[in-house]
Amino acid sequence: MTGQHPSDASNLHEPQQAAHGEARWPMAGAVIAAAVLTLLLPDDLRLGPRWALPLVEGLLLVALIAGDPIRISRRSAAMRVVSIALVSVLACGAIWSTLQLTDDLMHGGRETNSADALLQAGGSVWASTVLAFSLLYFELDSGGAAARAHHMPPTPALAFPQHLSPELNATHWRPRYIDYLYLGFTNATAFSPTDVMPLTPWAKIVMTVQSVVSLLILGLVVARAVNVFA
C-alpha cells in the first residue's frame, strides 16, 4: 500500500480553504466611496491637492485587485504591505480632515459660516472616518481577510457575537467587510463598543481613537450648526 505524499494531503484541503475567501468588491467599493468623499471635501479640509489622495488610493487598490482579483484569499507579504499602506493612507486622510475641520470650527473657517456647507463638510468627513476605520479593522483583525480565509485564530482581536455566543456561530463563520463596516458605524455613533468587543491592545486603541474623532466631528459640527441657524 503506497503512502500519501504530504503535499497531496495539503492539496486536498486547498479548495475548502479557498471557499472561505471573501469577495473583493465590498472592500473595493468602500475605497472608491472614500476617494469620492475626498474629492467632495473643501480644499482646506483635504490632505494635499484634490487629486493626490484619490490617485494614491486608486493605484494601491488596482495593485490589490491585480494580485487577488475575485476573492480575497491569497496570502502574500507584498499584498499585505499594499493593504496596510492603503488603509493607512485612508486613515491618515480622514484624521487630517477631522483636525482641519476642528481648527476651522475653532477659528472660523469659510465653511463654518453656512449651516448647509458646514453640515455637508462635516457629514463627508464623518463618513470618511467610518469607511477608513472599518477598513482598518477589516485589515488588522486576525491578520487580514486573506489570513481569515484560511484560518481563524482561537482568540481574535475583535470578538463578534458569533464568537461570544457559540450557539449563534454558523459552520466556518468568518467576519466579512459588512461586519467591520457595521462596527465602524456603531462605534462612531455610540462612541463605545456595542456588540463587538475589542480584546487586544491595538483594537482598544483604534476604537478609542475613532470614538474621539467621531465625537469631535459630531459634537463641534452640530453645536456650530445650531449657532448658525440661531
PDB file of C-alpha atoms in Angstrom:
ATOM      1  CA  MET A   1       0.000   0.000   0.000  1.00  0.00           C
ATOM      2  CA  THR A   2       1.513   3.338  -1.096  1.00  0.00           C
ATOM      3  CA  GLY A   3       1.652   6.167   1.461  1.00  0.00           C
ATOM      4  CA  GLN A   4       0.171   9.555   0.609  1.00  0.00           C
ATOM      5  CA  HIS A   5       2.636  12.369  -0.015  1.00  0.00           C
ATOM      6  CA  PRO A   6       2.198  15.321   2.431  1.00  0.00           C
ATOM      7  CA  SER A   7       1.775  17.767  -0.449  1.00  0.00           C
ATOM      8  CA  ASP A   8      -1.104  15.672  -1.797  1.00  0.00           C
ATOM      9  CA  ALA A   9      -2.867  15.940   1.542  1.00  0.00           C
ATOM     10  CA  SER A  10      -2.443  19.723   1.595  1.00  0.00           C
ATOM     11  CA  ASN A  11      -3.828  19.967  -1.941  1.00  0.00           C
ATOM     12  CA  LEU A  12      -6.945  18.104  -0.838  1.00  0.00           C
ATOM     13  CA  HIS A  13      -7.632  20.794   1.758  1.00  0.00           C
ATOM     14  CA  GLU A  14      -6.969  23.767  -0.556  1.00  0.00           C
ATOM     15  CA  PRO A  15     -10.443  24.019  -2.188  1.00  0.00           C
ATOM     16  CA  GLN A  16     -12.109  24.019   1.226  1.00  0.00           C
ATOM     17  CA  GLN A  17      -9.788  26.823   2.408  1.00  0.00           C
ATOM     18  CA  ALA A  18     -10.314  28.894  -0.736  1.00  0.00           C
ATOM     19  CA  ALA A  19     -14.104  28.617  -0.291  1.00  0.00           C
ATOM     20  CA  HIS A  20     -13.834  30.933   2.750  1.00  0.00           C
ATOM     21  CA  GLY A  21     -12.313  33.796   0.751  1.00  0.00           C
ATOM     22  CA  GLU A  22     -14.365  36.994   0.815  1.00  0.00           C
ATOM     23  CA  ALA A  23     -15.482  38.743  -2.375  1.00  0.00           C
ATOM     24  CA  ARG A  24     -13.218  41.665  -3.257  1.00  0.00           C
ATOM     25  CA  TRP A  25     -15.940  44.100  -4.366  1.00  0.00           C
ATOM     26  CA  PRO A  26     -17.295  45.269  -0.938  1.00  0.00           C
ATOM     27  CA  MET A  27     -13.830  46.340   0.180  1.00  0.00           C
ATOM     28  CA  ALA A  28     -13.090  47.905  -3.222  1.00  0.00           C
ATOM     29  CA  GLY A  29     -16.414  49.744  -3.159  1.00  0.00           C
ATOM     30  CA  ALA A  30     -15.606  51.223   0.258  1.00  0.00           C
ATOM     31  CA  VAL A  31     -12.240  52.500  -1.001  1.00  0.00           C
ATOM     32  CA  ILE A  32     -13.859  54.079  -4.054  1.00  0.00           C
ATOM     33  CA  ALA A  33     -16.537  55.711  -1.879  1.00  0.00           C
ATOM     34  CA  ALA A  34     -13.850  57.132   0.430  1.00  0.00           C
ATOM     35  CA  ALA A  35     -11.965  58.540  -2.583  1.00  0.00           C
ATOM     36  CA  VAL A  36     -15.141  60.207  -3.887  1.00  0.00           C
ATOM     37  CA  LEU A  37     -15.785  61.769  -0.472  1.00  0.00           C
ATOM     38  CA  THR A  38     -12.239  63.131  -0.504  1.00  0.00           C
ATOM     39  CA  LEU A  39     -12.874  64.784  -3.864  1.00  0.00           C
ATOM     40  CA  LEU A  40     -16.029  66.430  -2.475  1.00  0.00           C
ATOM     41  CA  LEU A  41     -14.260  67.982   0.520  1.00  0.00           C
ATOM     42  CA  PRO A  42     -13.391  71.686   0.557  1.00  0.00           C
ATOM     43  CA  ASP A  43      -9.750  72.350  -0.352  1.00  0.00           C
ATOM     44  CA  ASP A  44      -8.731  73.411   3.160  1.00  0.00           C
ATOM     45  CA  LEU A  45     -10.020  70.135   4.658  1.00  0.00           C
ATOM     46  CA  ARG A  46      -8.128  67.867   2.275  1.00  0.00           C
ATOM     47  CA  LEU A  47      -4.619  66.496   2.767  1.00  0.00           C
ATOM     48  CA  GLY A  48      -2.685  67.636  -0.314  1.00  0.00           C
ATOM     49  CA  PRO A  49      -4.074  68.526  -3.754  1.00  0.00           C
ATOM     50  CA  ARG A  50      -7.548  67.349  -4.753  1.00  0.00           C
ATOM     51  CA  TRP A  51      -6.209  64.505  -6.891  1.00  0.00           C
ATOM     52  CA  ALA A  52      -3.371  63.301  -4.645  1.00  0.00           C
ATOM     53  CA  LEU A  53      -5.088  61.022  -2.115  1.00  0.00           C
ATOM     54  CA  PRO A  54      -7.621  59.528  -4.575  1.00  0.00           C
ATOM     55  CA  LEU A  55      -4.775  58.798  -7.009  1.00  0.00           C
ATOM     56  CA  VAL A  56      -2.661  57.040  -4.371  1.00  0.00           C
ATOM     57  CA  GLU A  57      -5.674  55.099  -3.082  1.00  0.00           C
ATOM     58  CA  GLY A  58      -6.662  54.140  -6.628  1.00  0.00           C
ATOM     59  CA  LEU A  59      -3.193  52.864  -7.512  1.00  0.00           C
ATOM     60  CA  LEU A  60      -2.971  50.794  -4.325  1.00  0.00           C
ATOM     61  CA  LEU A  61      -6.450  49.387  -4.924  1.00  0.00           C
ATOM     62  CA  VAL A  62      -5.556  48.438  -8.515  1.00  0.00           C
ATOM     63  CA  ALA A  63      -2.464  46.630  -7.212  1.00  0.00           C
ATOM     64  CA  LEU A  64      -4.619  44.645  -4.772  1.00  0.00           C
ATOM     65  CA  ILE A  65      -7.193  43.757  -7.409  1.00  0.00           C
ATOM     66  CA  ALA A  66      -4.487  42.705  -9.865  1.00  0.00           C
ATOM     67  CA  GLY A  67      -2.857  40.418  -7.286  1.00  0.00           C
ATOM     68  CA  ASP A  68      -6.062  38.899  -5.871  1.00  0.00           C
ATOM     69  CA  PRO A  69      -8.998  39.950  -8.068  1.00  0.00           C
ATOM     70  CA  ILE A  70     -12.132  37.932  -7.323  1.00  0.00           C
ATOM     71  CA  ARG A  71     -11.942  36.616  -3.770  1.00  0.00           C
ATOM     72  CA  ILE A  72      -9.522  37.676  -1.050  1.00  0.00           C
ATOM     73  CA  SER A  73      -7.603  34.501  -0.284  1.00  0.00           C
ATOM     74  CA  ARG A  74      -4.012  34.947  -1.496  1.00  0.00           C
ATOM     75  CA  ARG A  75      -1.566  35.153   1.410  1.00  0.00           C
ATOM     76  CA  SER A  76       1.420  37.233   0.304  1.00  0.00           C
ATOM     77  CA  ALA A  77       3.807  39.551   2.161  1.00  0.00           C
ATOM     78  CA  ALA A  78       3.735  42.034  -0.721  1.00  0.00           C
ATOM     79  CA  MET A  79      -0.086  42.062  -0.810  1.00  0.00           C
ATOM     80  CA  ARG A  80      -0.147  42.540   2.942  1.00  0.00           C
ATOM     81  CA  VAL A  81       2.142  45.570   2.684  1.00  0.00           C
ATOM     82  CA  VAL A  82      -0.043  47.118  -0.018  1.00  0.00           C
ATOM     83  CA  SER A  83      -3.190  46.516   2.053  1.00  0.00           C
ATOM     84  CA  ILE A  84      -1.663  48.112   5.148  1.00  0.00           C
ATOM     85  CA  ALA A  85      -0.444  51.057   3.062  1.00  0.00           C
ATOM     86  CA  LEU A  86      -3.923  51.579   1.615  1.00  0.00           C
ATOM     87  CA  VAL A  87      -5.752  51.620   4.946  1.00  0.00           C
ATOM     88  CA  SER A  88      -3.012  53.820   6.438  1.00  0.00           C
ATOM     89  CA  VAL A  89      -3.491  56.404   3.683  1.00  0.00           C
ATOM     90  CA  LEU A  90      -7.263  56.326   4.196  1.00  0.00           C
ATOM     91  CA  ALA A  91      -6.962  56.678   7.975  1.00  0.00           C
ATOM     92  CA  CYS A  92      -4.396  59.492   7.788  1.00  0.00           C
ATOM     93  CA  GLY A  93      -6.546  61.395   5.303  1.00  0.00           C
ATOM     94  CA  ALA A  94      -9.648  61.058   7.476  1.00  0.00           C
ATOM     95  CA  ILE A  95      -7.854  62.107  10.663  1.00  0.00           C
ATOM     96  CA  TRP A  96      -6.228  65.070   8.886  1.00  0.00           C
ATOM     97  CA  SER A  97      -9.617  66.253   7.618  1.00  0.00           C
ATOM     98  CA  THR A  98     -11.033  65.937  11.140  1.00  0.00           C
ATOM     99  CA  LEU A  99      -8.235  68.050  12.622  1.00  0.00           C
ATOM    100  CA  GLN A 100      -8.610  70.693   9.905  1.00  0.00           C
ATOM    101  CA  LEU A 101     -12.380  70.823  10.379  1.00  0.00           C
ATOM    102  CA  THR A 102     -11.895  71.175  14.134  1.00  0.00           C
ATOM    103  CA  ASP A 103      -9.417  74.002  13.588  1.00  0.00           C
ATOM    104  CA  ASP A 104     -11.836  75.774  11.226  1.00  0.00           C
ATOM    105  CA  LEU A 105     -14.648  75.460  13.750  1.00  0.00           C
ATOM    106  CA  MET A 106     -12.467  76.953  16.461  1.00  0.00           C
ATOM    107  CA  HIS A 107     -11.038  79.780  14.348  1.00  0.00           C
ATOM    108  CA  GLY A 108     -13.821  80.443  11.867  1.00  0.00           C
ATOM    109  CA  GLY A 109     -13.149  78.781   8.529  1.00  0.00           C
ATOM    110  CA  ARG A 110     -15.069  79.553   5.329  1.00  0.00           C
ATOM    111  CA  GLU A 111     -17.473  76.630   5.561  1.00  0.00           C
ATOM    112  CA  THR A 112     -18.369  77.398   9.191  1.00  0.00           C
ATOM    113  CA  ASN A 113     -20.446  80.475   8.312  1.00  0.00           C
ATOM    114  CA  SER A 114     -23.043  78.482   6.360  1.00  0.00           C
ATOM    115  CA  ALA A 115     -25.048  75.753   8.054  1.00  0.00           C
ATOM    116  CA  ASP A 116     -25.565  73.886   4.787  1.00  0.00           C
ATOM    117  CA  ALA A 117     -21.862  73.976   3.868  1.00  0.00           C
ATOM    118  CA  LEU A 118     -20.876  73.032   7.408  1.00  0.00           C
ATOM    119  CA  LEU A 119     -23.225  70.046   7.578  1.00  0.00           C
ATOM    120  CA  GLN A 120     -22.111  68.873   4.140  1.00  0.00           C
ATOM    121  CA  ALA A 121     -18.413  69.133   5.019  1.00  0.00           C
ATOM    122  CA  GLY A 122     -18.927  67.602   8.461  1.00  0.00           C
ATOM    123  CA  GLY A 123     -21.002  64.753   7.046  1.00  0.00           C
ATOM    124  CA  SER A 124     -18.363  63.990   4.401  1.00  0.00           C
ATOM    125  CA  VAL A 125     -15.556  63.976   6.963  1.00  0.00           C
ATOM    126  CA  TRP A 126     -17.566  61.797   9.350  1.00  0.00           C
ATOM    127  CA  ALA A 127     -18.470  59.291   6.626  1.00  0.00           C
ATOM    128  CA  SER A 128     -14.813  59.188   5.551  1.00  0.00           C
ATOM    129  CA  THR A 129     -13.750  58.279   9.080  1.00  0.00           C
ATOM    130  CA  VAL A 130     -16.340  55.481   9.255  1.00  0.00           C
ATOM    131  CA  LEU A 131     -15.083  53.989   5.985  1.00  0.00           C
ATOM    132  CA  ALA A 132     -11.410  54.421   6.898  1.00  0.00           C
ATOM    133  CA  PHE A 133     -11.732  52.801  10.325  1.00  0.00           C
ATOM    134  CA  SER A 134     -13.943  49.991   9.026  1.00  0.00           C
ATOM    135  CA  LEU A 135     -11.215  49.128   6.507  1.00  0.00           C
ATOM    136  CA  LEU A 136      -8.620  49.411   9.267  1.00  0.00           C
ATOM    137  CA  TYR A 137     -10.488  46.866  11.395  1.00  0.00           C
ATOM    138  CA  PHE A 138     -11.030  44.705   8.300  1.00  0.00           C
ATOM    139  CA  GLU A 139      -7.320  44.606   7.522  1.00  0.00           C
ATOM    140  CA  LEU A 140      -5.856  44.272  11.023  1.00  0.00           C
ATOM    141  CA  ASP A 141      -8.224  41.764  12.637  1.00  0.00           C
ATOM    142  CA  SER A 142      -6.842  38.203  12.688  1.00  0.00           C
ATOM    143  CA  GLY A 143      -4.118  39.001  10.150  1.00  0.00           C
ATOM    144  CA  GLY A 144      -6.406  40.382   7.446  1.00  0.00           C
ATOM    145  CA  ALA A 145      -9.027  38.922   5.134  1.00  0.00           C
ATOM    146  CA  ALA A 146      -6.620  36.594   3.314  1.00  0.00           C
ATOM    147  CA  ALA A 147      -5.436  35.050   6.578  1.00  0.00           C
ATOM    148  CA  ARG A 148      -9.011  34.710   7.862  1.00  0.00           C
ATOM    149  CA  ALA A 149      -9.939  32.866   4.663  1.00  0.00           C
ATOM    150  CA  HIS A 150      -7.580  30.047   5.642  1.00  0.00           C
ATOM    151  CA  HIS A 151      -7.586  30.087   9.426  1.00  0.00           C
ATOM    152  CA  MET A 152      -9.409  31.843  12.250  1.00  0.00           C
ATOM    153  CA  PRO A 153      -7.390  32.159  15.467  1.00  0.00           C
ATOM    154  CA  PRO A 154      -8.977  30.866  18.680  1.00  0.00           C
ATOM    155  CA  THR A 155      -8.754  34.360  20.217  1.00  0.00           C
ATOM    156  CA  PRO A 156      -9.383  37.083  17.590  1.00  0.00           C
ATOM    157  CA  ALA A 157      -8.636  40.752  18.218  1.00  0.00           C
ATOM    158  CA  LEU A 158     -12.309  41.659  17.757  1.00  0.00           C
ATOM    159  CA  ALA A 159     -14.936  39.398  19.316  1.00  0.00           C
ATOM    160  CA  PHE A 160     -18.171  39.353  17.297  1.00  0.00           C
ATOM    161  CA  PRO A 161     -21.435  37.940  18.708  1.00  0.00           C
ATOM    162  CA  GLN A 162     -20.745  34.673  16.866  1.00  0.00           C
ATOM    163  CA  HIS A 163     -17.521  34.365  18.883  1.00  0.00           C
ATOM    164  CA  LEU A 164     -19.147  35.253  22.200  1.00  0.00           C
ATOM    165  CA  SER A 165     -22.226  33.037  21.732  1.00  0.00           C
ATOM    166  CA  PRO A 166     -21.246  29.689  20.174  1.00  0.00           C
ATOM    167  CA  GLU A 167     -24.896  28.789  19.540  1.00  0.00           C
ATOM    168  CA  LEU A 168     -25.032  31.670  17.005  1.00  0.00           C
ATOM    169  CA  ASN A 169     -21.914  30.540  15.183  1.00  0.00           C
ATOM    170  CA  ALA A 170     -22.601  29.135  11.724  1.00  0.00           C
ATOM    171  CA  THR A 171     -20.252  26.485  10.362  1.00  0.00           C
ATOM    172  CA  HIS A 172     -16.980  28.001   9.142  1.00  0.00           C
ATOM    173  CA  TRP A 173     -18.222  31.520  10.013  1.00  0.00           C
ATOM    174  CA  ARG A 174     -15.881  34.379   9.121  1.00  0.00           C
ATOM    175  CA  PRO A 175     -16.446  38.116   9.677  1.00  0.00           C
ATOM    176  CA  ARG A 176     -16.943  39.905   6.348  1.00  0.00           C
ATOM    177  CA  TYR A 177     -16.388  43.527   5.415  1.00  0.00           C
ATOM    178  CA  ILE A 178     -20.036  44.359   6.186  1.00  0.00           C
ATOM    179  CA  ASP A 179     -19.394  43.247   9.789  1.00  0.00           C
ATOM    180  CA  TYR A 180     -16.466  45.658  10.080  1.00  0.00           C
ATOM    181  CA  LEU A 181     -18.446  48.455   8.397  1.00  0.00           C
ATOM    182  CA  TYR A 182     -21.196  47.966  10.967  1.00  0.00           C
ATOM    183  CA  LEU A 183     -18.567  48.048  13.728  1.00  0.00           C
ATOM    184  CA  GLY A 184     -17.135  51.302  12.346  1.00  0.00           C
ATOM    185  CA  PHE A 185     -20.592  52.873  12.122  1.00  0.00           C
ATOM    186  CA  THR A 186     -21.788  51.861  15.593  1.00  0.00           C
ATOM    187  CA  ASN A 187     -18.506  52.849  17.243  1.00  0.00           C
ATOM    188  CA  ALA A 188     -18.730  56.255  15.519  1.00  0.00           C
ATOM    189  CA  THR A 189     -22.295  56.864  16.705  1.00  0.00           C
ATOM    190  CA  ALA A 190     -22.239  55.315  20.188  1.00  0.00           C
ATOM    191  CA  PHE A 191     -18.615  56.374  20.968  1.00  0.00           C
ATOM    192  CA  SER A 192     -18.105  52.948  22.551  1.00  0.00           C
ATOM    193  CA  PRO A 193     -18.296  49.237  21.684  1.00  0.00           C
ATOM    194  CA  THR A 194     -21.767  47.885  21.033  1.00  0.00           C
ATOM    195  CA  ASP A 195     -21.934  44.215  20.038  1.00  0.00           C
ATOM    196  CA  VAL A 196     -18.242  43.792  19.070  1.00  0.00           C
ATOM    197  CA  MET A 197     -15.719  43.703  21.896  1.00  0.00           C
ATOM    198  CA  PRO A 198     -12.038  44.691  21.472  1.00  0.00           C
ATOM    199  CA  LEU A 199      -9.799  42.042  23.045  1.00  0.00           C
ATOM    200  CA  THR A 200      -6.280  43.206  22.148  1.00  0.00           C
ATOM    201  CA  PRO A 201      -4.490  46.487  22.951  1.00  0.00           C
ATOM    202  CA  TRP A 202      -4.386  47.650  19.325  1.00  0.00           C
ATOM    203  CA  ALA A 203      -8.137  47.089  18.917  1.00  0.00           C
ATOM    204  CA  LYS A 204      -8.891  49.074  22.070  1.00  0.00           C
ATOM    205  CA  ILE A 205      -6.593  51.904  20.969  1.00  0.00           C
ATOM    206  CA  VAL A 206      -8.033  52.112  17.448  1.00  0.00           C
ATOM    207  CA  MET A 207     -11.621  52.046  18.703  1.00  0.00           C
ATOM    208  CA  THR A 208     -10.787  54.762  21.229  1.00  0.00           C
ATOM    209  CA  VAL A 209      -9.219  56.936  18.549  1.00  0.00           C
ATOM    210  CA  GLN A 210     -12.253  56.522  16.303  1.00  0.00           C
ATOM    211  CA  SER A 211     -14.620  57.408  19.141  1.00  0.00           C
ATOM    212  CA  VAL A 212     -12.670  60.589  19.904  1.00  0.00           C
ATOM    213  CA  VAL A 213     -12.545  61.570  16.220  1.00  0.00           C
ATOM    214  CA  SER A 214     -16.272  60.998  15.794  1.00  0.00           C
ATOM    215  CA  LEU A 215     -17.081  62.884  18.985  1.00  0.00           C
ATOM    216  CA  LEU A 216     -15.081  65.882  17.764  1.00  0.00           C
ATOM    217  CA  ILE A 217     -16.856  65.909  14.408  1.00  0.00           C
ATOM    218  CA  LEU A 218     -20.414  65.389  15.598  1.00  0.00           C
ATOM    219  CA  GLY A 219     -20.153  67.496  18.737  1.00  0.00           C
ATOM    220  CA  LEU A 220     -18.480  70.538  17.217  1.00  0.00           C
ATOM    221  CA  VAL A 221     -20.312  70.462  13.884  1.00  0.00           C
ATOM    222  CA  VAL A 222     -23.759  70.122  15.430  1.00  0.00           C
ATOM    223  CA  ALA A 223     -23.019  72.833  18.024  1.00  0.00           C
ATOM    224  CA  ARG A 224     -21.765  75.229  15.345  1.00  0.00           C
ATOM    225  CA  ALA A 225     -24.647  74.455  13.004  1.00  0.00           C
ATOM    226  CA  VAL A 226     -27.163  75.222  15.777  1.00  0.00           C
ATOM    227  CA  ASN A 227     -25.454  78.579  16.382  1.00  0.00           C
ATOM    228  CA  VAL A 228     -25.532  79.422  12.670  1.00  0.00           C
ATOM    229  CA  PHE A 229     -29.218  78.548  12.403  1.00  0.00           C
ATOM    230  CA  ALA A 230     -29.949  80.626  15.504  1.00  0.00           C
TER     231      ALA A 230
END
